[in-house]
Amino acid sequence: MISIFVINILVVCFTADAKVLMVLMEDDPLLTMSPSDIDAGIYKEKMVQEHDFFLESLLERGSYVKLYSYTHLLNGFAIHAKNEEVVHLLGSAKRVSYIHEDMKMQKLTTYTPQLLEINSGAWPALGGYAGAGKGVVIGLIDTGINPSHPSFTTGTSSTPPKFSRFKGKCVTGRQFPASSCNAKIVAAQYFARAAIAAGEFNATRDVASPFDPDGHGRQVTSTAAGIHNIPVKVNNFNYGFASGMAPGASIAVYKAMFPFGGYMSDVVAAVDQAVEDGVDILSLSIGPTGVPSGTSAFLNMLELELLFATKAGVLVVQAVGNGGPSPSSILSFSPWITSVAASITDRKYNSSLYLGNGQRYTGIGLAPPTMGSVHFQIAAAADVCRRNITAGLVESCQSPDAFIRTLARGKLIICTYTFDFDTEAATISRVAATVETIGAAGFILTMDPDIGADQIKGTTVTLRVPGIILYNMRSSSALWEYYNANTVRSTSGVAVIFGATARILDGRKASYGGKGAVVASYSSRGPDLNNARLETADVLKPNIMAPGSSIWAAWTPTSVGDEYIKGQSFAMLSGTSMATPHVAGIAALIKHKHRTWSPAAITSAMMTTANSTDRTGGPILAQRTSRLNPATPFDLGAGLINPSRAIDPGLIFDASFRHYLEFLCAVPGVDDMSIKRAVGVGCPPPDERMEWCSDLNMASVTVSNLVGTRKVTRRVTNVGGAEERYRVVVRPPLGVKVSVVPTEFTIGVNASRYIIMMMEARQRRNGYTFGEMVLEGSRDHVVRVPISVFVSSLL
Ligand SMILES: *[C@@H]1O[C@H](CO)[C@@H](O)[C@H](O)[C@H]1NC(C)=O
Ligand SMILES: *[C@@H]1O[C@H](CO)[C@@H](O)[C@H](O)[C@H]1NC(C)=O
Ligand SMILES: *[C@@H]1O[C@H](CO)[C@@H](O)[C@H](O)[C@H]1NC(C)=O
Ligand SMILES: *[C@@H]1O[C@H](CO)[C@@H](O)[C@H](O)[C@H]1NC(C)=O
Ligand SMILES: *[C@@H]1O[C@H](CO)[C@@H](O)[C@H](O)[C@H]1NC(C)=O
């Protein structure tokens, strides 16, 4: 029976002979045994020995290398199997309950604190920014950290605080001396064995220590818990001040990702260690490269492990993915995880170009202005370059060698954004470097009409020389028209008099305005996927949205990761990766205030208090392929996170391990035996468990297949600190009648009660429809629950 199942899940994966496998044993992990601290060390050692003994007695010497023993959340190991014989032997071995082939993983703020109104709301409620998040440890599974960055060192004592629970260690190594850990960075380790086994780890580039060779890790870390008010200085210009969401929280670094990406078995080892160490929150700005195939995606090794992390009381926050705007592009899908969507902020940088004829054009470029208020002569790159250079090389301004310096000096050079910029063969930083080298006054980057101006890469790079990117095709054409009309050429076409002039204004000053957040086009969209048959699940994903576009945060000057931002200490990046640490940091603030809250309670608090409308009260919009329209819960979950309300939600929807187990048992097409093998615990008898996945006590309601009627049960707990009276208001999804009982109730301090919703299909629509249930409290608490329903049939 076991081997059949094992072969089943492996069948699709056989390709090369050597591979890394993650294997679960039938015996309990430490978490389940819950031994005393003294015994834990002994048990751990014994488990490792048992794994070694098991492998030695089953497999031929030299046919495998054990990479890790997993002991805390999972009882199992990762091995590098040298041939298929090893795989078959493991598959049919007694005591092996589950095998999963390794998978590749991918890496998926000065203004942000103000944008979320955290400085006027949540921080004061926690006694000020310095202590906000104090005593809470956020574990970051990422590319490591740069320990000398001001966001982690300024005003910090060199000795880590004493924790009652947390006991992580600080591993030293190249670029990571013993002094790297301090009161902010309280632990740091790295996990690279699978990357090494795969032959992808390059010790020179990837650095065998917790040091971050990439930049991604320190960026997410500084966003979650960077020190307050660190000046963002790039190229000697102060762009403002950066701060993490929880400046008082501690950081534990688990490096398991590298400039090239990473492997699940390394990540699983990192999570096992982080939870054993005692982190409170795990922030994962990473995800698998695709939804794992098999009976149910919920049962893949990392999801299982994160379920056990949740059981251990650790909140897991994960980026939802950057696969938007296509529907069902979610990479973070399990109900026990808080999956984060990304919004673009309404901060804008723009720059202006004034021409000698009085015209003004808007562009972009984080660059200083031209000197004084004088106009400079304009010259097209081709007119000040040597004539024997290939045309493409000239117009993209990538090499100073092409220019005739005496002609180019002091002029504004017109360069063109060619196809080479799209493939990153050419970059805007190199345009700036060229201009600097040849002594020109600056550059104007125009658009190539053949490419258009949809996606310009590298506009968030900060520049040392004046420059402007005329991203609008009309402005580009107008500039060329003006230039050609004012340039006198010899009969052979050589420019002899440069009569066109211009000046560039400062492009480094942000302007704010607009209506607030918009869902970023790249942010992955629901509905959530269930299993190999691609059925959608009764789970709302994403859960919540946070700012993710153009986020200023700490960067690595020596980064090997991104050509654009080499040499800078702060960088502005985008992605659901950037949104995730905002939520992890705000979760730390909630944990600070409510030490005993479960992961589900914290998630509920963030979701029920999120903003679903923008600053004008209109709906939050979502960027789709080429248009903006009102966002649905599949774009932004419950809404934009609102920290000051999240620390005082009034009511919570709580859930525990047992509920998640029942949920798994209710997933269509997943048999009880598979669950027992993967989770180690069997399903409760049918009459003692939830019938539908939609009954999991989440702060959202999703019914992916409504046939006739469905009863949906929720249980709320009053955490508001006083008795409160609530009124229940439902805005039903189109085509669905929703009756709710009770419609009004009074709930005592710490008391819980059920709310029953009866969903009745009234009309079939061509997809999901959306509504909400709002619980309005007499003491100003507003608890909002998004509802998503797909009516399959009326009966
Ligand atoms: C959230 O909504 C409230 C009420 O409409 C509004 O005052 C606040 O500015 C919003 N917050 C954000 C970050 O948009
Ligand atoms: C490892 O990285 C270094 C630095 O990036 C590079 O010079 C070297 O060629 C790489 N080695 C291999 C084997 O790829
Ligand atoms: C930025 O550009 C917009 C749109 O052209 C314009 O309305 C706004 O005034 C500009 N802001 C600055 C600071 O130039
Ligand atoms: C182009 O011409 C210059 C002199 O005008 C010469 O020095 C250079 O070598 C030439 N380059 C090529 C690629 O022919
Ligand atoms: C409610 O629960 C909190 C947290 O467990 C506790 O501190 C408080 O004393 C309880 N209040 C009452 C009235 O039971």
Tab-separated table of N, CA and C in Angstrom, residues 335-399:
chain	number	residue	atom	x	y	z
A	335	PRO	N	-4.447	26.924	3.698
A	335	PRO	CA	-5.236	27.795	4.576
A	335	PRO	C	-4.517	28.170	5.875
A	336	TRP	N	-3.474	27.404	6.255
A	336	TRP	CA	-2.771	27.739	7.501
A	336	TRP	C	-1.702	28.799	7.282
A	337	ILE	N	-1.522	29.236	6.032
A	337	ILE	CA	-0.508	30.247	5.718
A	337	ILE	C	-1.208	31.569	5.402
A	338	THR	N	-0.576	32.682	5.782
A	338	THR	CA	-1.101	33.993	5.411
A	338	THR	C	-0.414	34.424	4.123
A	339	SER	N	-1.171	34.486	3.033
A	339	SER	CA	-0.593	34.742	1.714
A	339	SER	C	-0.808	36.206	1.348
A	340	VAL	N	0.256	36.855	0.901
A	340	VAL	CA	0.241	38.309	0.776
A	340	VAL	C	0.290	38.782	-0.676
A	341	ALA	N	-0.684	39.602	-1.047
A	341	ALA	CA	-0.723	40.243	-2.366
A	341	ALA	C	-0.009	41.591	-2.279
A	342	ALA	N	0.348	42.147	-3.429
A	342	ALA	CA	1.098	43.406	-3.444
A	342	ALA	C	0.310	44.524	-4.107
A	343	SER	N	0.418	45.717	-3.509
A	343	SER	CA	-0.205	46.885	-4.126
A	343	SER	C	0.882	47.829	-4.617
A	344	ILE	N	0.522	48.665	-5.551
A	344	ILE	CA	1.420	49.755	-5.907
A	344	ILE	C	1.030	50.945	-5.032
A	345	THR	N	1.986	51.753	-4.681
A	345	THR	CA	1.679	52.884	-3.813
A	345	THR	C	1.377	54.095	-4.685
A	346	ASP	N	0.889	55.132	-4.061
A	346	ASP	CA	0.587	56.322	-4.860
A	346	ASP	C	1.716	57.344	-4.777
A	347	ARG	N	2.900	56.886	-4.412
A	347	ARG	CA	4.049	57.783	-4.477
A	347	ARG	C	4.552	57.783	-5.911
A	348	LYS	N	4.816	58.962	-6.438
A	348	LYS	CA	5.311	59.037	-7.809
A	348	LYS	C	6.569	59.875	-7.847
A	349	TYR	N	7.494	59.458	-8.659
A	349	TYR	CA	8.637	60.308	-8.939
A	349	TYR	C	8.459	60.738	-10.374
A	350	ASN	N	8.459	62.028	-10.654
A	350	ASN	CA	8.580	62.371	-12.064
A	350	ASN	C	9.530	63.514	-12.237
A	351	SER	N	9.947	63.642	-13.443
A	351	SER	CA	10.980	64.579	-13.777
A	351	SER	C	10.482	65.333	-15.002
A	352	SER	N	11.004	66.533	-15.208
A	352	SER	CA	10.519	67.312	-16.348
A	352	SER	C	11.669	67.730	-17.242
A	353	LEU	N	11.344	67.846	-18.525
A	353	LEU	CA	12.303	68.313	-19.522
A	353	LEU	C	11.744	69.601	-20.119
A	354	TYR	N	12.497	70.708	-19.993
A	354	TYR	CA	12.088	71.981	-20.610
A	354	TYR	C	12.904	72.159	-21.870
A	355	LEU	N	12.227	72.368	-23.002
A	355	LEU	CA	12.951	72.591	-24.254
A	355	LEU	C	13.111	74.090	-24.499
A	356	GLY	N	14.082	74.432	-25.363
A	356	GLY	CA	14.344	75.835	-25.703
A	356	GLY	C	13.139	76.515	-26.325
A	357	ASN	N	12.214	75.759	-26.903
A	357	ASN	CA	11.035	76.365	-27.540
A	357	ASN	C	9.895	76.558	-26.545
A	358	GLY	N	10.166	76.326	-25.247
A	358	GLY	CA	9.149	76.574	-24.233
A	358	GLY	C	8.286	75.365	-23.913
A	359	GLN	N	8.416	74.287	-24.676
A	359	GLN	CA	7.616	73.086	-24.396
A	359	GLN	C	8.152	72.388	-23.145
A	360	ARG	N	7.224	71.671	-22.427
A	360	ARG	CA	7.651	70.922	-21.247
A	360	ARG	C	7.117	69.496	-21.346
A	361	TYR	N	7.961	68.532	-21.067
A	361	TYR	CA	7.539	67.130	-21.102
A	361	TYR	C	7.844	66.448	-19.787
A	362	THR	N	6.947	65.527	-19.401
A	362	THR	CA	7.145	64.774	-18.162
A	362	THR	C	7.802	63.436	-18.472
A	363	GLY	N	8.754	63.078	-17.645
A	363	GLY	CA	9.386	61.770	-17.777
A	363	GLY	C	9.687	61.238	-16.405
A	364	ILE	N	10.592	60.277	-16.347
A	364	ILE	CA	10.974	59.727	-15.055
A	364	ILE	C	12.475	59.518	-15.046
A	365	GLY	N	13.055	59.553	-13.866
A	365	GLY	CA	14.493	59.345	-13.727
A	365	GLY	C	14.895	59.819	-12.350
A	366	LEU	N	15.368	58.906	-11.496
A	366	LEU	CA	15.777	59.297	-10.149
A	366	LEU	C	17.153	59.935	-10.265
A	367	ALA	N	17.159	61.133	-10.845
A	367	ALA	CA	18.421	61.761	-11.204
A	367	ALA	C	18.405	63.230	-10.816
A	368	PRO	N	19.590	63.803	-10.556
A	368	PRO	CA	19.670	65.234	-10.221
A	368	PRO	C	19.355	66.103	-11.441
A	369	PRO	N	19.077	67.403	-11.227
A	369	PRO	CA	18.784	68.312	-12.343
A	369	PRO	C	20.065	68.759	-13.039
A	370	THR	N	19.914	69.346	-14.230
A	370	THR	CA	21.081	69.964	-14.866
A	370	THR	C	21.425	71.223	-14.075
A	371	MET	N	22.680	71.667	-14.220
A	371	MET	CA	23.183	72.774	-13.397
A	371	MET	C	22.440	74.076	-13.653
A	372	GLY	N	22.155	74.789	-12.581
A	372	GLY	CA	21.571	76.124	-12.676
A	372	GLY	C	20.250	76.102	-13.414
A	373	SER	N	19.869	77.291	-13.968
A	373	SER	CA	18.620	77.285	-14.719
A	373	SER	C	18.899	77.565	-16.190
A	374	VAL	N	20.104	77.249	-16.611
A	374	VAL	CA	20.452	77.485	-18.016
A	374	VAL	C	20.076	76.289	-18.874
A	375	HIS	N	19.951	76.531	-20.185
A	375	HIS	CA	19.670	75.452	-21.128
A	375	HIS	C	20.981	74.943	-21.709
A	376	PHE	N	21.023	73.648	-21.986
A	376	PHE	CA	22.209	73.039	-22.585
A	376	PHE	C	21.890	72.610	-24.006
A	377	GLN	N	22.920	72.627	-24.863
A	377	GLN	CA	22.727	72.145	-26.233
A	377	GLN	C	22.378	70.655	-26.205
A	378	ILE	N	21.477	70.269	-27.119
A	378	ILE	CA	21.128	68.845	-27.231
A	378	ILE	C	21.857	68.257	-28.427
A	379	ALA	N	22.334	67.000	-28.293
A	379	ALA	CA	22.926	66.310	-29.441
A	379	ALA	C	22.498	64.856	-29.440
A	380	ALA	N	22.040	64.379	-30.605
A	380	ALA	CA	21.726	62.952	-30.723
A	380	ALA	C	23.040	62.192	-30.643
A	381	ALA	N	23.001	61.037	-29.990
A	381	ALA	CA	24.229	60.262	-29.828
A	381	ALA	C	24.917	60.050	-31.175
A	382	ALA	N	24.135	59.750	-32.204
A	382	ALA	CA	24.730	59.450	-33.514
A	382	ALA	C	25.487	60.647	-34.093
A	383	ASP	N	25.085	61.855	-33.670
A	383	ASP	CA	25.730	63.053	-34.220
A	383	ASP	C	27.020	63.419	-33.498
A	384	VAL	N	27.299	62.777	-32.372
A	384	VAL	CA	28.538	63.074	-31.651
A	384	VAL	C	29.360	61.807	-31.437
A	385	CYS	N	29.064	60.779	-32.268
A	385	CYS	CA	29.820	59.529	-32.196
A	385	CYS	C	30.674	59.383	-33.447
A	386	ARG	N	31.660	58.527	-33.357
A	386	ARG	CA	32.467	58.231	-34.539
A	386	ARG	C	31.582	57.497	-35.533
A	387	ARG	N	31.894	57.660	-36.818
A	387	ARG	CA	30.968	57.176	-37.832
A	387	ARG	C	31.131	55.679	-38.123
A	388	ASN	N	32.280	55.105	-37.680
A	388	ASN	CA	32.511	53.704	-38.034
A	388	ASN	C	32.014	52.721	-36.959
A	389	ILE	N	31.132	53.156	-36.069
A	389	ILE	CA	30.605	52.276	-35.014
A	389	ILE	C	29.229	51.745	-35.440
A	390	THR	N	28.933	50.502	-35.096
A	390	THR	CA	27.636	49.918	-35.459
A	390	THR	C	26.498	50.753	-34.865
A	391	ALA	N	25.472	50.967	-35.663
A	391	ALA	CA	24.395	51.879	-35.274
A	391	ALA	C	23.780	51.567	-33.907
A	392	GLY	N	23.405	50.333	-33.642
A	392	GLY	CA	22.728	49.957	-32.392
A	392	GLY	C	23.539	50.345	-31.168
A	393	LEU	N	24.828	50.181	-31.258
A	393	LEU	CA	25.707	50.486	-30.134
A	393	LEU	C	25.722	51.975	-29.830
A	394	VAL	N	25.582	52.768	-30.855
A	394	VAL	CA	25.633	54.215	-30.692
A	394	VAL	C	24.389	54.710	-29.971
A	395	GLU	N	23.217	54.351	-30.482
A	395	GLU	CA	22.013	54.993	-29.959
A	395	GLU	C	21.665	54.545	-28.535
A	396	SER	N	22.129	53.357	-28.105
A	396	SER	CA	21.819	52.934	-26.738
A	396	SER	C	22.808	53.515	-25.721
A	397	CYS	N	23.844	54.242	-26.194
A	397	CYS	CA	24.789	54.950	-25.312
A	397	CYS	C	25.422	54.038	-24.253
A	398	GLN	N	25.799	52.831	-24.641
A	398	GLN	CA	26.340	51.887	-23.671
A	398	GLN	C	27.858	51.969	-23.519
A	399	SER	N	28.519	52.632	-24.499
A	399	SER	CA	29.974	52.637	-24.424
A	399	SER	C	30.547	54.032	-24.683
